[in-house]
Amino acid sequence: GAVVSQHPSRVICKSGTSVKIECRSLDFQATTMFWYRQFPKQSLMLMATSNEGSKATYEQGVEKDKFLINHASLTLSTLTVTSAHPEDSSFYICSAIGLAGGYSYEQYFGPGTRLTVT
Amino acid sequence: GENVEQHPSTLSVQEGDSAVIKCTYSDSASNYFPWYKQELGKGPQLIIDIRSNVGEKKDQRIAVTLNKTAKHFSLHITETQPEDSAVYFCAASLMGGGNKLTFGTGTQLKVEL
């Protein structure tokens, strides 16, 4: 199946700094990528939808100036958490939709990035 | 918007028994229903999905059923094994309408020896 990678898998940063998370589709072109946040023992909450070459669409309640998303190519999307605070500590997961195996609606998920803000 | 409810939140079964997880959705326009398995510290993995034009789909020990009228869909795992222990999420989406997934709240499945 199609593979989505994320980097880094874990990151610890100090409060007030910014951190960038990369999401890559390794063997297919992702027309759309999604970013989710997941708190412990909770479900995945969609943060934003990202289409290549256009601005991301953020879900209600998600601050676009705090969570900067760039979908620069059909295989790469980045999420930058700016001025991070301890409450931003969470598991961030990306997914991608593309023409993988002829099924254009299946979402392939990355392995996630554990962000800890101290 | 879409709302997906999932039950039970936790499920313990003996190895070899069957496990059933149920979900309901609110938006009758939703037409794609995937199920994901998530192991601790990892991203979700698609295990099976079903489109609204199909009532049932099976893949080895896993099956999904869909009742469009009642807006219910269920995951059935037969002959459970310890490696089936994980959190399972159902989701609903409108294909071609943004493809955004709305997830259920998850079910922690524990298969005991």
mmCIF file with all atom_site columns, C-alpha atoms in Angstrom:
data_model
loop_
_atom_site.group_PDB
_atom_site.id
_atom_site.type_symbol
_atom_site.label_atom_id
_atom_site.label_alt_id
_atom_site.label_comp_id
_atom_site.label_asym_id
_atom_site.label_entity_id
_atom_site.label_seq_id
_atom_site.pdbx_PDB_ins_code
_atom_site.Cartn_x
_atom_site.Cartn_y
_atom_site.Cartn_z
_atom_site.occupancy
_atom_site.B_iso_or_equiv
_atom_site.pdbx_formal_charge
_atom_site.auth_seq_id
_atom_site.auth_comp_id
_atom_site.auth_asym_id
_atom_site.auth_atom_id
_atom_site.pdbx_PDB_model_num
ATOM 1   C CA . GLY A 1 1   ? 0.000   0.000   0.000  1.00 0.00 ? 1   GLY A CA 1
ATOM 2   C CA . ALA A 1 2   ? 0.877   3.657   -0.161 1.00 0.00 ? 2   ALA A CA 1
ATOM 3   C CA . VAL A 1 3   ? 3.297   4.968   2.456  1.00 0.00 ? 3   VAL A CA 1
ATOM 4   C CA . VAL A 1 4   ? 3.206   8.265   4.302  1.00 0.00 ? 4   VAL A CA 1
ATOM 5   C CA . SER A 1 5   ? 6.124   9.299   6.471  1.00 0.00 ? 5   SER A CA 1
ATOM 6   C CA . GLN A 1 6   ? 6.472   11.956  9.131  1.00 0.00 ? 6   GLN A CA 1
ATOM 7   C CA . HIS A 1 7   ? 9.534   13.618  10.535 1.00 0.00 ? 7   HIS A CA 1
ATOM 8   C CA . PRO A 1 8   ? 10.428  13.883  13.296 1.00 0.00 ? 8   PRO A CA 1
ATOM 9   C CA . SER A 1 9   ? 8.731   11.064  15.159 1.00 0.00 ? 9   SER A CA 1
ATOM 10  C CA . ARG A 1 10  ? 9.329   12.809  18.476 1.00 0.00 ? 10  ARG A CA 1
ATOM 11  C CA . VAL A 1 11  ? 10.289  16.369  19.324 1.00 0.00 ? 11  VAL A CA 1
ATOM 12  C CA . ILE A 1 12  ? 10.739  18.267  22.550 1.00 0.00 ? 12  ILE A CA 1
ATOM 13  C CA . CYS A 1 13  ? 10.855  22.035  22.405 1.00 0.00 ? 13  CYS A CA 1
ATOM 14  C CA . LYS A 1 14  ? 10.832  24.885  24.852 1.00 0.00 ? 14  LYS A CA 1
ATOM 15  C CA . SER A 1 15  ? 7.834   27.090  25.371 1.00 0.00 ? 15  SER A CA 1
ATOM 16  C CA . GLY A 1 16  ? 7.818   30.023  22.974 1.00 0.00 ? 16  GLY A CA 1
ATOM 17  C CA . THR A 1 17  ? 9.794   28.331  20.222 1.00 0.00 ? 17  THR A CA 1
ATOM 18  C CA . SER A 1 18  ? 8.521   26.994  16.902 1.00 0.00 ? 18  SER A CA 1
ATOM 19  C CA . VAL A 1 19  ? 8.699   23.486  15.580 1.00 0.00 ? 19  VAL A CA 1
ATOM 20  C CA . LYS A 1 20  ? 8.173   22.141  12.082 1.00 0.00 ? 20  LYS A CA 1
ATOM 21  C CA . ILE A 1 21  ? 6.743   18.711  11.260 1.00 0.00 ? 21  ILE A CA 1
ATOM 22  C CA . GLU A 1 22  ? 7.087   17.217  7.793  1.00 0.00 ? 22  GLU A CA 1
ATOM 23  C CA . CYS A 1 23  ? 4.651   14.856  6.105  1.00 0.00 ? 23  CYS A CA 1
ATOM 24  C CA . ARG A 1 24  ? 5.671   13.073  2.933  1.00 0.00 ? 24  ARG A CA 1
ATOM 25  C CA . SER A 1 25  ? 3.910   10.701  0.584  1.00 0.00 ? 25  SER A CA 1
ATOM 26  C CA . LEU A 1 26  ? 6.666   8.324   -0.454 1.00 0.00 ? 26  LEU A CA 1
ATOM 27  C CA . ASP A 1 27  ? 5.280   6.464   -3.429 1.00 0.00 ? 27  ASP A CA 1
ATOM 28  C CA . PHE A 1 28  ? 2.343   8.467   -4.659 1.00 0.00 ? 28  PHE A CA 1
ATOM 29  C CA . GLN A 1 29  ? 1.307   12.016  -5.362 1.00 0.00 ? 29  GLN A CA 1
ATOM 30  C CA . ALA A 1 30  ? -0.934  13.424  -2.670 1.00 0.00 ? 30  ALA A CA 1
ATOM 31  C CA . THR A 1 31  ? -3.566  15.751  -4.027 1.00 0.00 ? 31  THR A CA 1
ATOM 32  C CA . THR A 1 32  ? -4.790  16.486  -0.523 1.00 0.00 ? 32  THR A CA 1
ATOM 33  C CA . MET A 1 33  ? -3.192  16.173  2.874  1.00 0.00 ? 33  MET A CA 1
ATOM 34  C CA . PHE A 1 34  ? -4.838  16.429  6.248  1.00 0.00 ? 34  PHE A CA 1
ATOM 35  C CA . TRP A 1 35  ? -3.430  17.289  9.656  1.00 0.00 ? 35  TRP A CA 1
ATOM 36  C CA . TYR A 1 36  ? -4.897  15.829  12.823 1.00 0.00 ? 36  TYR A CA 1
ATOM 37  C CA . ARG A 1 37  ? -4.200  16.242  16.507 1.00 0.00 ? 37  ARG A CA 1
ATOM 38  C CA . GLN A 1 38  ? -4.794  13.478  19.002 1.00 0.00 ? 38  GLN A CA 1
ATOM 39  C CA . PHE A 1 39  ? -4.701  13.842  22.773 1.00 0.00 ? 39  PHE A CA 1
ATOM 40  C CA . PRO A 1 40  ? -4.136  10.770  24.980 1.00 0.00 ? 40  PRO A CA 1
ATOM 41  C CA . LYS A 1 41  ? -7.002  8.286   24.909 1.00 0.00 ? 41  LYS A CA 1
ATOM 42  C CA . GLN A 1 42  ? -8.982  10.486  22.551 1.00 0.00 ? 42  GLN A CA 1
ATOM 43  C CA . SER A 1 43  ? -9.996  10.366  18.933 1.00 0.00 ? 43  SER A CA 1
ATOM 44  C CA . LEU A 1 44  ? -8.369  12.163  16.028 1.00 0.00 ? 44  LEU A CA 1
ATOM 45  C CA . MET A 1 45  ? -9.444  15.753  15.557 1.00 0.00 ? 45  MET A CA 1
ATOM 46  C CA . LEU A 1 46  ? -9.014  17.293  12.130 1.00 0.00 ? 46  LEU A CA 1
ATOM 47  C CA . MET A 1 47  ? -7.055  20.521  12.237 1.00 0.00 ? 47  MET A CA 1
ATOM 48  C CA . ALA A 1 48  ? -6.802  21.470  8.587  1.00 0.00 ? 48  ALA A CA 1
ATOM 49  C CA . THR A 1 49  ? -7.013  20.321  5.001  1.00 0.00 ? 49  THR A CA 1
ATOM 50  C CA . SER A 1 50  ? -4.153  21.124  2.691  1.00 0.00 ? 50  SER A CA 1
ATOM 51  C CA . ASN A 1 51  ? -4.189  21.080  -1.107 1.00 0.00 ? 51  ASN A CA 1
ATOM 52  C CA . GLU A 1 52  ? -1.024  21.421  -3.118 1.00 0.00 ? 52  GLU A CA 1
ATOM 53  C CA . GLY A 1 53  ? -0.358  24.995  -4.195 1.00 0.00 ? 53  GLY A CA 1
ATOM 54  C CA . SER A 1 54  ? -3.218  26.560  -2.289 1.00 0.00 ? 54  SER A CA 1
ATOM 55  C CA . LYS A 1 55  ? -3.884  27.827  1.197  1.00 0.00 ? 55  LYS A CA 1
ATOM 56  C CA . ALA A 1 56  ? -4.919  25.356  3.840  1.00 0.00 ? 56  ALA A CA 1
ATOM 57  C CA . THR A 1 57  ? -8.484  25.225  5.094  1.00 0.00 ? 57  THR A CA 1
ATOM 58  C CA . TYR A 1 58  ? -8.619  25.214  8.868  1.00 0.00 ? 58  TYR A CA 1
ATOM 59  C CA . GLU A 1 59  ? -11.304 23.679  11.029 1.00 0.00 ? 59  GLU A CA 1
ATOM 60  C CA . GLN A 1 60  ? -13.284 25.861  13.352 1.00 0.00 ? 60  GLN A CA 1
ATOM 61  C CA . GLY A 1 61  ? -11.342 26.715  16.472 1.00 0.00 ? 61  GLY A CA 1
ATOM 62  C CA . VAL A 1 62  ? -7.906  26.036  14.981 1.00 0.00 ? 62  VAL A CA 1
ATOM 63  C CA . GLU A 1 63  ? -5.697  29.133  14.876 1.00 0.00 ? 63  GLU A CA 1
ATOM 64  C CA . LYS A 1 64  ? -4.220  29.442  11.410 1.00 0.00 ? 64  LYS A CA 1
ATOM 65  C CA . ASP A 1 65  ? -1.510  31.839  12.585 1.00 0.00 ? 65  ASP A CA 1
ATOM 66  C CA . LYS A 1 66  ? -0.386  29.389  15.211 1.00 0.00 ? 66  LYS A CA 1
ATOM 67  C CA . PHE A 1 67  ? -0.471  26.252  13.082 1.00 0.00 ? 67  PHE A CA 1
ATOM 68  C CA . LEU A 1 68  ? 1.108   27.181  9.773  1.00 0.00 ? 68  LEU A CA 1
ATOM 69  C CA . ILE A 1 69  ? 0.597   24.664  6.996  1.00 0.00 ? 69  ILE A CA 1
ATOM 70  C CA . ASN A 1 70  ? 2.492   24.642  3.726  1.00 0.00 ? 70  ASN A CA 1
ATOM 71  C CA . HIS A 1 71  ? 1.749   22.144  0.965  1.00 0.00 ? 71  HIS A CA 1
ATOM 72  C CA . ALA A 1 72  ? 4.581   23.015  -1.380 1.00 0.00 ? 72  ALA A CA 1
ATOM 73  C CA . SER A 1 73  ? 4.530   19.930  -3.566 1.00 0.00 ? 73  SER A CA 1
ATOM 74  C CA . LEU A 1 74  ? 2.453   16.861  -4.304 1.00 0.00 ? 74  LEU A CA 1
ATOM 75  C CA . THR A 1 75  ? 4.568   14.835  -1.895 1.00 0.00 ? 75  THR A CA 1
ATOM 76  C CA . LEU A 1 76  ? 5.275   17.217  0.982  1.00 0.00 ? 76  LEU A CA 1
ATOM 77  C CA . SER A 1 77  ? 3.239   19.149  3.510  1.00 0.00 ? 77  SER A CA 1
ATOM 78  C CA . THR A 1 78  ? 4.610   20.826  6.609  1.00 0.00 ? 78  THR A CA 1
ATOM 79  C CA . LEU A 1 79  ? 2.977   21.887  9.849  1.00 0.00 ? 79  LEU A CA 1
ATOM 80  C CA . THR A 1 80  ? 4.737   24.547  11.898 1.00 0.00 ? 80  THR A CA 1
ATOM 81  C CA . VAL A 1 81  ? 3.606   25.077  15.455 1.00 0.00 ? 81  VAL A CA 1
ATOM 82  C CA . THR A 1 82  ? 4.570   28.650  16.246 1.00 0.00 ? 82  THR A CA 1
ATOM 83  C CA . SER A 1 83  ? 5.207   30.025  19.724 1.00 0.00 ? 83  SER A CA 1
ATOM 84  C CA . ALA A 1 84  ? 4.515   26.622  21.207 1.00 0.00 ? 84  ALA A CA 1
ATOM 85  C CA . HIS A 1 85  ? 3.018   26.289  24.669 1.00 0.00 ? 85  HIS A CA 1
ATOM 86  C CA . PRO A 1 86  ? 2.678   23.239  26.919 1.00 0.00 ? 86  PRO A CA 1
ATOM 87  C CA . GLU A 1 87  ? -0.986  22.888  25.928 1.00 0.00 ? 87  GLU A CA 1
ATOM 88  C CA . ASP A 1 88  ? 0.173   22.280  22.346 1.00 0.00 ? 88  ASP A CA 1
ATOM 89  C CA . SER A 1 89  ? 1.786   19.055  23.485 1.00 0.00 ? 89  SER A CA 1
ATOM 90  C CA . SER A 1 90  ? 0.026   16.331  21.566 1.00 0.00 ? 90  SER A CA 1
ATOM 91  C CA . PHE A 1 91  ? 0.321   13.624  18.928 1.00 0.00 ? 91  PHE A CA 1
ATOM 92  C CA . TYR A 1 92  ? 0.168   15.170  15.455 1.00 0.00 ? 92  TYR A CA 1
ATOM 93  C CA . ILE A 1 93  ? -0.762  12.902  12.554 1.00 0.00 ? 93  ILE A CA 1
ATOM 94  C CA . CYS A 1 94  ? -0.956  13.632  8.869  1.00 0.00 ? 94  CYS A CA 1
ATOM 95  C CA . SER A 1 95  ? -2.776  11.749  6.171  1.00 0.00 ? 95  SER A CA 1
ATOM 96  C CA . ALA A 1 96  ? -2.796  11.929  2.422  1.00 0.00 ? 96  ALA A CA 1
ATOM 97  C CA . ILE A 1 97  ? -5.179  11.198  -0.390 1.00 0.00 ? 97  ILE A CA 1
ATOM 98  C CA . GLY A 1 98  ? -3.879  10.464  -3.805 1.00 0.00 ? 98  GLY A CA 1
ATOM 99  C CA . LEU A 1 99  ? -4.163  8.261   -6.805 1.00 0.00 ? 99  LEU A CA 1
ATOM 100 C CA . ALA A 1 100 ? -2.709  5.230   -5.076 1.00 0.00 ? 100 ALA A CA 1
ATOM 101 C CA . GLY A 1 101 ? -3.826  1.917   -6.467 1.00 0.00 ? 101 GLY A CA 1
ATOM 102 C CA . GLY A 1 102 ? -6.541  3.636   -8.439 1.00 0.00 ? 102 GLY A CA 1
ATOM 103 C CA . TYR A 1 103 ? -8.544  4.448   -5.321 1.00 0.00 ? 103 TYR A CA 1
ATOM 104 C CA . SER A 1 104 ? -8.505  8.183   -4.932 1.00 0.00 ? 104 SER A CA 1
ATOM 105 C CA . TYR A 1 105 ? -10.424 8.536   -1.685 1.00 0.00 ? 105 TYR A CA 1
ATOM 106 C CA . GLU A 1 106 ? -8.524  6.272   0.644  1.00 0.00 ? 106 GLU A CA 1
ATOM 107 C CA . GLN A 1 107 ? -6.599  8.193   3.277  1.00 0.00 ? 107 GLN A CA 1
ATOM 108 C CA . TYR A 1 108 ? -3.149  6.919   4.160  1.00 0.00 ? 108 TYR A CA 1
ATOM 109 C CA . PHE A 1 109 ? -1.902  7.973   7.567  1.00 0.00 ? 109 PHE A CA 1
ATOM 110 C CA . GLY A 1 110 ? 1.578   8.799   8.707  1.00 0.00 ? 110 GLY A CA 1
ATOM 111 C CA . PRO A 1 111 ? 3.087   7.306   11.879 1.00 0.00 ? 111 PRO A CA 1
ATOM 112 C CA . GLY A 1 112 ? 2.557   10.495  13.874 1.00 0.00 ? 112 GLY A CA 1
ATOM 113 C CA . THR A 1 113 ? 4.780   12.999  15.650 1.00 0.00 ? 113 THR A CA 1
ATOM 114 C CA . ARG A 1 114 ? 4.827   13.272  19.424 1.00 0.00 ? 114 ARG A CA 1
ATOM 115 C CA . LEU A 1 115 ? 5.330   16.933  20.394 1.00 0.00 ? 115 LEU A CA 1
ATOM 116 C CA . THR A 1 116 ? 6.232   17.803  23.951 1.00 0.00 ? 116 THR A CA 1
ATOM 117 C CA . VAL A 1 117 ? 6.518   21.461  24.910 1.00 0.00 ? 117 VAL A CA 1
ATOM 118 C CA . THR A 1 118 ? 8.377   22.126  28.144 1.00 0.00 ? 118 THR A CA 1
ATOM 119 C CA . GLY B 2 1   ? -21.788 18.583  10.178 1.00 0.00 ? 1   GLY B CA 1
ATOM 120 C CA . GLU B 2 2   ? -21.314 14.868  10.505 1.00 0.00 ? 2   GLU B CA 1
ATOM 121 C CA . ASN B 2 3   ? -21.344 13.212  13.911 1.00 0.00 ? 3   ASN B CA 1
ATOM 122 C CA . VAL B 2 4   ? -20.167 9.651   14.459 1.00 0.00 ? 4   VAL B CA 1
ATOM 123 C CA . GLU B 2 5   ? -20.874 7.705   17.621 1.00 0.00 ? 5   GLU B CA 1
ATOM 124 C CA . GLN B 2 6   ? -19.021 4.502   18.463 1.00 0.00 ? 6   GLN B CA 1
ATOM 125 C CA . HIS B 2 7   ? -19.722 1.753   20.991 1.00 0.00 ? 7   HIS B CA 1
ATOM 126 C CA . PRO B 2 8   ? -18.426 0.194   23.114 1.00 0.00 ? 8   PRO B CA 1
ATOM 127 C CA . SER B 2 9   ? -15.513 2.275   24.338 1.00 0.00 ? 9   SER B CA 1
ATOM 128 C CA . THR B 2 10  ? -13.760 -0.814  25.667 1.00 0.00 ? 10  THR B CA 1
ATOM 129 C CA . LEU B 2 11  ? -14.180 -4.450  24.722 1.00 0.00 ? 11  LEU B CA 1
ATOM 130 C CA . SER B 2 12  ? -12.499 -7.508  26.197 1.00 0.00 ? 12  SER B CA 1
ATOM 131 C CA . VAL B 2 13  ? -12.817 -10.880 24.516 1.00 0.00 ? 13  VAL B CA 1
ATOM 132 C CA . GLN B 2 14  ? -11.176 -14.248 24.874 1.00 0.00 ? 14  GLN B CA 1
ATOM 133 C CA . GLU B 2 15  ? -8.820  -15.361 22.147 1.00 0.00 ? 15  GLU B CA 1
ATOM 134 C CA . GLY B 2 16  ? -10.792 -17.081 19.416 1.00 0.00 ? 16  GLY B CA 1
ATOM 135 C CA . ASP B 2 17  ? -14.032 -15.280 20.176 1.00 0.00 ? 17  ASP B CA 1
ATOM 136 C CA . SER B 2 18  ? -15.632 -12.690 17.927 1.00 0.00 ? 18  SER B CA 1
ATOM 137 C CA . ALA B 2 19  ? -15.656 -8.940  18.514 1.00 0.00 ? 19  ALA B CA 1
ATOM 138 C CA . VAL B 2 20  ? -18.223 -6.482  17.244 1.00 0.00 ? 20  VAL B CA 1
ATOM 139 C CA . ILE B 2 21  ? -17.917 -2.702  17.268 1.00 0.00 ? 21  ILE B CA 1
ATOM 140 C CA . LYS B 2 22  ? -20.807 -0.503  16.232 1.00 0.00 ? 22  LYS B CA 1
ATOM 141 C CA . CYS B 2 23  ? -21.024 3.020   14.863 1.00 0.00 ? 23  CYS B CA 1
ATOM 142 C CA . THR B 2 24  ? -23.809 5.364   13.900 1.00 0.00 ? 24  THR B CA 1
ATOM 143 C CA . TYR B 2 25  ? -23.558 8.457   11.753 1.00 0.00 ? 25  TYR B CA 1
ATOM 144 C CA . SER B 2 26  ? -25.813 11.450  11.373 1.00 0.00 ? 26  SER B CA 1
ATOM 145 C CA . ASP B 2 27  ? -25.317 12.764  7.842  1.00 0.00 ? 27  ASP B CA 1
ATOM 146 C CA . SER B 2 28  ? -27.235 10.700  5.295  1.00 0.00 ? 28  SER B CA 1
ATOM 147 C CA . ALA B 2 29  ? -24.996 12.136  2.548  1.00 0.00 ? 29  ALA B CA 1
ATOM 148 C CA . SER B 2 30  ? -21.933 10.289  3.884  1.00 0.00 ? 30  SER B CA 1
ATOM 149 C CA . ASN B 2 31  ? -20.985 7.517   1.510  1.00 0.00 ? 31  ASN B CA 1
ATOM 150 C CA . TYR B 2 32  ? -17.623 6.159   2.616  1.00 0.00 ? 32  TYR B CA 1
ATOM 151 C CA . PHE B 2 33  ? -17.008 4.349   5.898  1.00 0.00 ? 33  PHE B CA 1
ATOM 152 C CA . PRO B 2 34  ? -13.474 3.215   6.753  1.00 0.00 ? 34  PRO B CA 1
ATOM 153 C CA . TRP B 2 35  ? -12.257 1.426   9.852  1.00 0.00 ? 35  TRP B CA 1
ATOM 154 C CA . TYR B 2 36  ? -8.833  2.053   11.331 1.00 0.00 ? 36  TYR B CA 1
ATOM 155 C CA . LYS B 2 37  ? -6.677  0.167   13.793 1.00 0.00 ? 37  LYS B CA 1
ATOM 156 C CA . GLN B 2 38  ? -4.315  2.203   15.907 1.00 0.00 ? 38  GLN B CA 1
ATOM 157 C CA . GLU B 2 39  ? -1.591  0.694   18.024 1.00 0.00 ? 39  GLU B CA 1
ATOM 158 C CA . LEU B 2 40  ? -0.033  2.641   20.858 1.00 0.00 ? 40  LEU B CA 1
ATOM 159 C CA . GLY B 2 41  ? 2.179   5.459   19.641 1.00 0.00 ? 41  GLY B CA 1
ATOM 160 C CA . LYS B 2 42  ? 1.451   4.818   15.967 1.00 0.00 ? 42  LYS B CA 1
ATOM 161 C CA . GLY B 2 43  ? -0.708  6.294   13.272 1.00 0.00 ? 43  GLY B CA 1
ATOM 162 C CA . PRO B 2 44  ? -4.029  4.724   12.274 1.00 0.00 ? 44  PRO B CA 1
ATOM 163 C CA . GLN B 2 45  ? -3.946  1.902   9.767  1.00 0.00 ? 45  GLN B CA 1
ATOM 164 C CA . LEU B 2 46  ? -6.843  1.263   7.420  1.00 0.00 ? 46  LEU B CA 1
ATOM 165 C CA . ILE B 2 47  ? -8.132  -2.276  7.907  1.00 0.00 ? 47  ILE B CA 1
ATOM 166 C CA . ILE B 2 48  ? -11.316 -2.270  5.868  1.00 0.00 ? 48  ILE B CA 1
ATOM 167 C CA . ASP B 2 49  ? -13.725 0.178   4.297  1.00 0.00 ? 49  ASP B CA 1
ATOM 168 C CA . ILE B 2 50  ? -17.134 0.154   2.687  1.00 0.00 ? 50  ILE B CA 1
ATOM 169 C CA . ARG B 2 51  ? -18.987 2.413   0.321  1.00 0.00 ? 51  ARG B CA 1
ATOM 170 C CA . SER B 2 52  ? -22.654 3.215   0.625  1.00 0.00 ? 52  SER B CA 1
ATOM 171 C CA . ASN B 2 53  ? -23.603 1.164   -2.412 1.00 0.00 ? 53  ASN B CA 1
ATOM 172 C CA . VAL B 2 54  ? -22.508 -2.025  -0.654 1.00 0.00 ? 54  VAL B CA 1
ATOM 173 C CA . GLY B 2 55  ? -24.159 -3.649  2.352  1.00 0.00 ? 55  GLY B CA 1
ATOM 174 C CA . GLU B 2 56  ? -21.345 -5.927  3.456  1.00 0.00 ? 56  GLU B CA 1
ATOM 175 C CA . LYS B 2 57  ? -17.675 -6.469  2.808  1.00 0.00 ? 57  LYS B CA 1
ATOM 176 C CA . LYS B 2 58  ? -15.365 -9.156  4.108  1.00 0.00 ? 58  LYS B CA 1
ATOM 177 C CA . ASP B 2 59  ? -11.601 -9.568  4.200  1.00 0.00 ? 59  ASP B CA 1
ATOM 178 C CA . GLN B 2 60  ? -10.459 -12.773 5.878  1.00 0.00 ? 60  GLN B CA 1
ATOM 179 C CA . ARG B 2 61  ? -11.331 -12.438 9.585  1.00 0.00 ? 61  ARG B CA 1
ATOM 180 C CA . ILE B 2 62  ? -12.666 -8.907  9.265  1.00 0.00 ? 62  ILE B CA 1
ATOM 181 C CA . ALA B 2 63  ? -16.047 -7.845  7.955  1.00 0.00 ? 63  ALA B CA 1
ATOM 182 C CA . VAL B 2 64  ? -18.004 -4.627  7.859  1.00 0.00 ? 64  VAL B CA 1
ATOM 183 C CA . THR B 2 65  ? -21.757 -4.242  7.482  1.00 0.00 ? 65  THR B CA 1
ATOM 184 C CA . LEU B 2 66  ? -23.657 -1.100  6.582  1.00 0.00 ? 66  LEU B CA 1
ATOM 185 C CA . ASN B 2 67  ? -27.307 -0.234  7.097  1.00 0.00 ? 67  ASN B CA 1
ATOM 186 C CA . LYS B 2 68  ? -27.910 3.013   5.241  1.00 0.00 ? 68  LYS B CA 1
ATOM 187 C CA . THR B 2 69  ? -31.505 3.309   6.354  1.00 0.00 ? 69  THR B CA 1
ATOM 188 C CA . ALA B 2 70  ? -30.591 3.155   10.010 1.00 0.00 ? 70  ALA B CA 1
ATOM 189 C CA . LYS B 2 71  ? -27.271 4.913   9.468  1.00 0.00 ? 71  LYS B CA 1
ATOM 190 C CA . HIS B 2 72  ? -25.414 2.146   11.267 1.00 0.00 ? 72  HIS B CA 1
ATOM 191 C CA . PHE B 2 73  ? -22.236 0.338   10.367 1.00 0.00 ? 73  PHE B CA 1
ATOM 192 C CA . SER B 2 74  ? -20.378 -2.346  12.270 1.00 0.00 ? 74  SER B CA 1
ATOM 193 C CA . LEU B 2 75  ? -16.985 -4.022  12.365 1.00 0.00 ? 75  LEU B CA 1
ATOM 194 C CA . HIS B 2 76  ? -16.853 -7.753  12.959 1.00 0.00 ? 76  HIS B CA 1
ATOM 195 C CA . ILE B 2 77  ? -13.620 -9.530  13.843 1.00 0.00 ? 77  ILE B CA 1
ATOM 196 C CA . THR B 2 78  ? -13.775 -13.316 14.052 1.00 0.00 ? 78  THR B CA 1
ATOM 197 C CA . GLU B 2 79  ? -11.291 -15.720 15.622 1.00 0.00 ? 79  GLU B CA 1
ATOM 198 C CA . THR B 2 80  ? -9.646  -12.907 17.511 1.00 0.00 ? 80  THR B CA 1
ATOM 199 C CA . GLN B 2 81  ? -5.941  -13.093 18.274 1.00 0.00 ? 81  GLN B CA 1
ATOM 200 C CA . PRO B 2 82  ? -3.818  -11.211 20.816 1.00 0.00 ? 82  PRO B CA 1
ATOM 201 C CA . GLU B 2 83  ? -2.337  -9.107  18.018 1.00 0.00 ? 83  GLU B CA 1
ATOM 202 C CA . ASP B 2 84  ? -5.822  -7.758  17.329 1.00 0.00 ? 84  ASP B CA 1
ATOM 203 C CA . SER B 2 85  ? -5.552  -5.834  20.608 1.00 0.00 ? 85  SER B CA 1
ATOM 204 C CA . ALA B 2 86  ? -5.538  -2.135  19.720 1.00 0.00 ? 86  ALA B CA 1
ATOM 205 C CA . VAL B 2 87  ? -7.809  0.893   19.478 1.00 0.00 ? 87  VAL B CA 1
ATOM 206 C CA . TYR B 2 88  ? -10.255 0.759   16.590 1.00 0.00 ? 88  TYR B CA 1
ATOM 207 C CA . PHE B 2 89  ? -11.824 3.854   15.057 1.00 0.00 ? 89  PHE B CA 1
ATOM 208 C CA . CYS B 2 90  ? -14.721 4.061   12.672 1.00 0.00 ? 90  CYS B CA 1
ATOM 209 C CA . ALA B 2 91  ? -15.103 7.071   10.404 1.00 0.00 ? 91  ALA B CA 1
ATOM 210 C CA . ALA B 2 92  ? -17.501 8.555   7.906  1.00 0.00 ? 92  ALA B CA 1
ATOM 211 C CA . SER B 2 93  ? -16.846 10.719  4.893  1.00 0.00 ? 93  SER B CA 1
ATOM 212 C CA . LEU B 2 94  ? -18.406 12.156  1.789  1.00 0.00 ? 94  LEU B CA 1
ATOM 213 C CA . MET B 2 95  ? -16.254 11.093  -1.135 1.00 0.00 ? 95  MET B CA 1
ATOM 214 C CA . GLY B 2 96  ? -15.732 13.941  -3.551 1.00 0.00 ? 96  GLY B CA 1
ATOM 215 C CA . GLY B 2 97  ? -17.114 16.437  -1.063 1.00 0.00 ? 97  GLY B CA 1
ATOM 216 C CA . GLY B 2 98  ? -13.833 17.356  0.546  1.00 0.00 ? 98  GLY B CA 1
ATOM 217 C CA . ASN B 2 99  ? -13.148 13.798  1.699  1.00 0.00 ? 99  ASN B CA 1
ATOM 218 C CA . LYS B 2 100 ? -12.877 14.894  5.316  1.00 0.00 ? 100 LYS B CA 1
ATOM 219 C CA . LEU B 2 101 ? -13.131 12.029  7.761  1.00 0.00 ? 101 LEU B CA 1
ATOM 220 C CA . THR B 2 102 ? -15.216 12.319  10.902 1.00 0.00 ? 102 THR B CA 1
ATOM 221 C CA . PHE B 2 103 ? -13.973 9.800   13.430 1.00 0.00 ? 103 PHE B CA 1
ATOM 222 C CA . GLY B 2 104 ? -15.798 7.915   16.104 1.00 0.00 ? 104 GLY B CA 1
ATOM 223 C CA . THR B 2 105 ? -14.517 8.020   19.667 1.00 0.00 ? 105 THR B CA 1
ATOM 224 C CA . GLY B 2 106 ? -12.635 4.740   19.439 1.00 0.00 ? 106 GLY B CA 1
ATOM 225 C CA . THR B 2 107 ? -12.888 1.275   20.963 1.00 0.00 ? 107 THR B CA 1
ATOM 226 C CA . GLN B 2 108 ? -10.083 -0.250  23.010 1.00 0.00 ? 108 GLN B CA 1
ATOM 227 C CA . LEU B 2 109 ? -10.122 -3.937  22.124 1.00 0.00 ? 109 LEU B CA 1
ATOM 228 C CA . LYS B 2 110 ? -8.284  -6.341  24.380 1.00 0.00 ? 110 LYS B CA 1
ATOM 229 C CA . VAL B 2 111 ? -7.949  -9.954  23.370 1.00 0.00 ? 111 VAL B CA 1
ATOM 230 C CA . GLU B 2 112 ? -7.094  -12.090 26.362 1.00 0.00 ? 112 GLU B CA 1
ATOM 231 C CA . LEU B 2 113 ? -5.336  -15.426 26.262 1.00 0.00 ? 113 LEU B CA 1
#
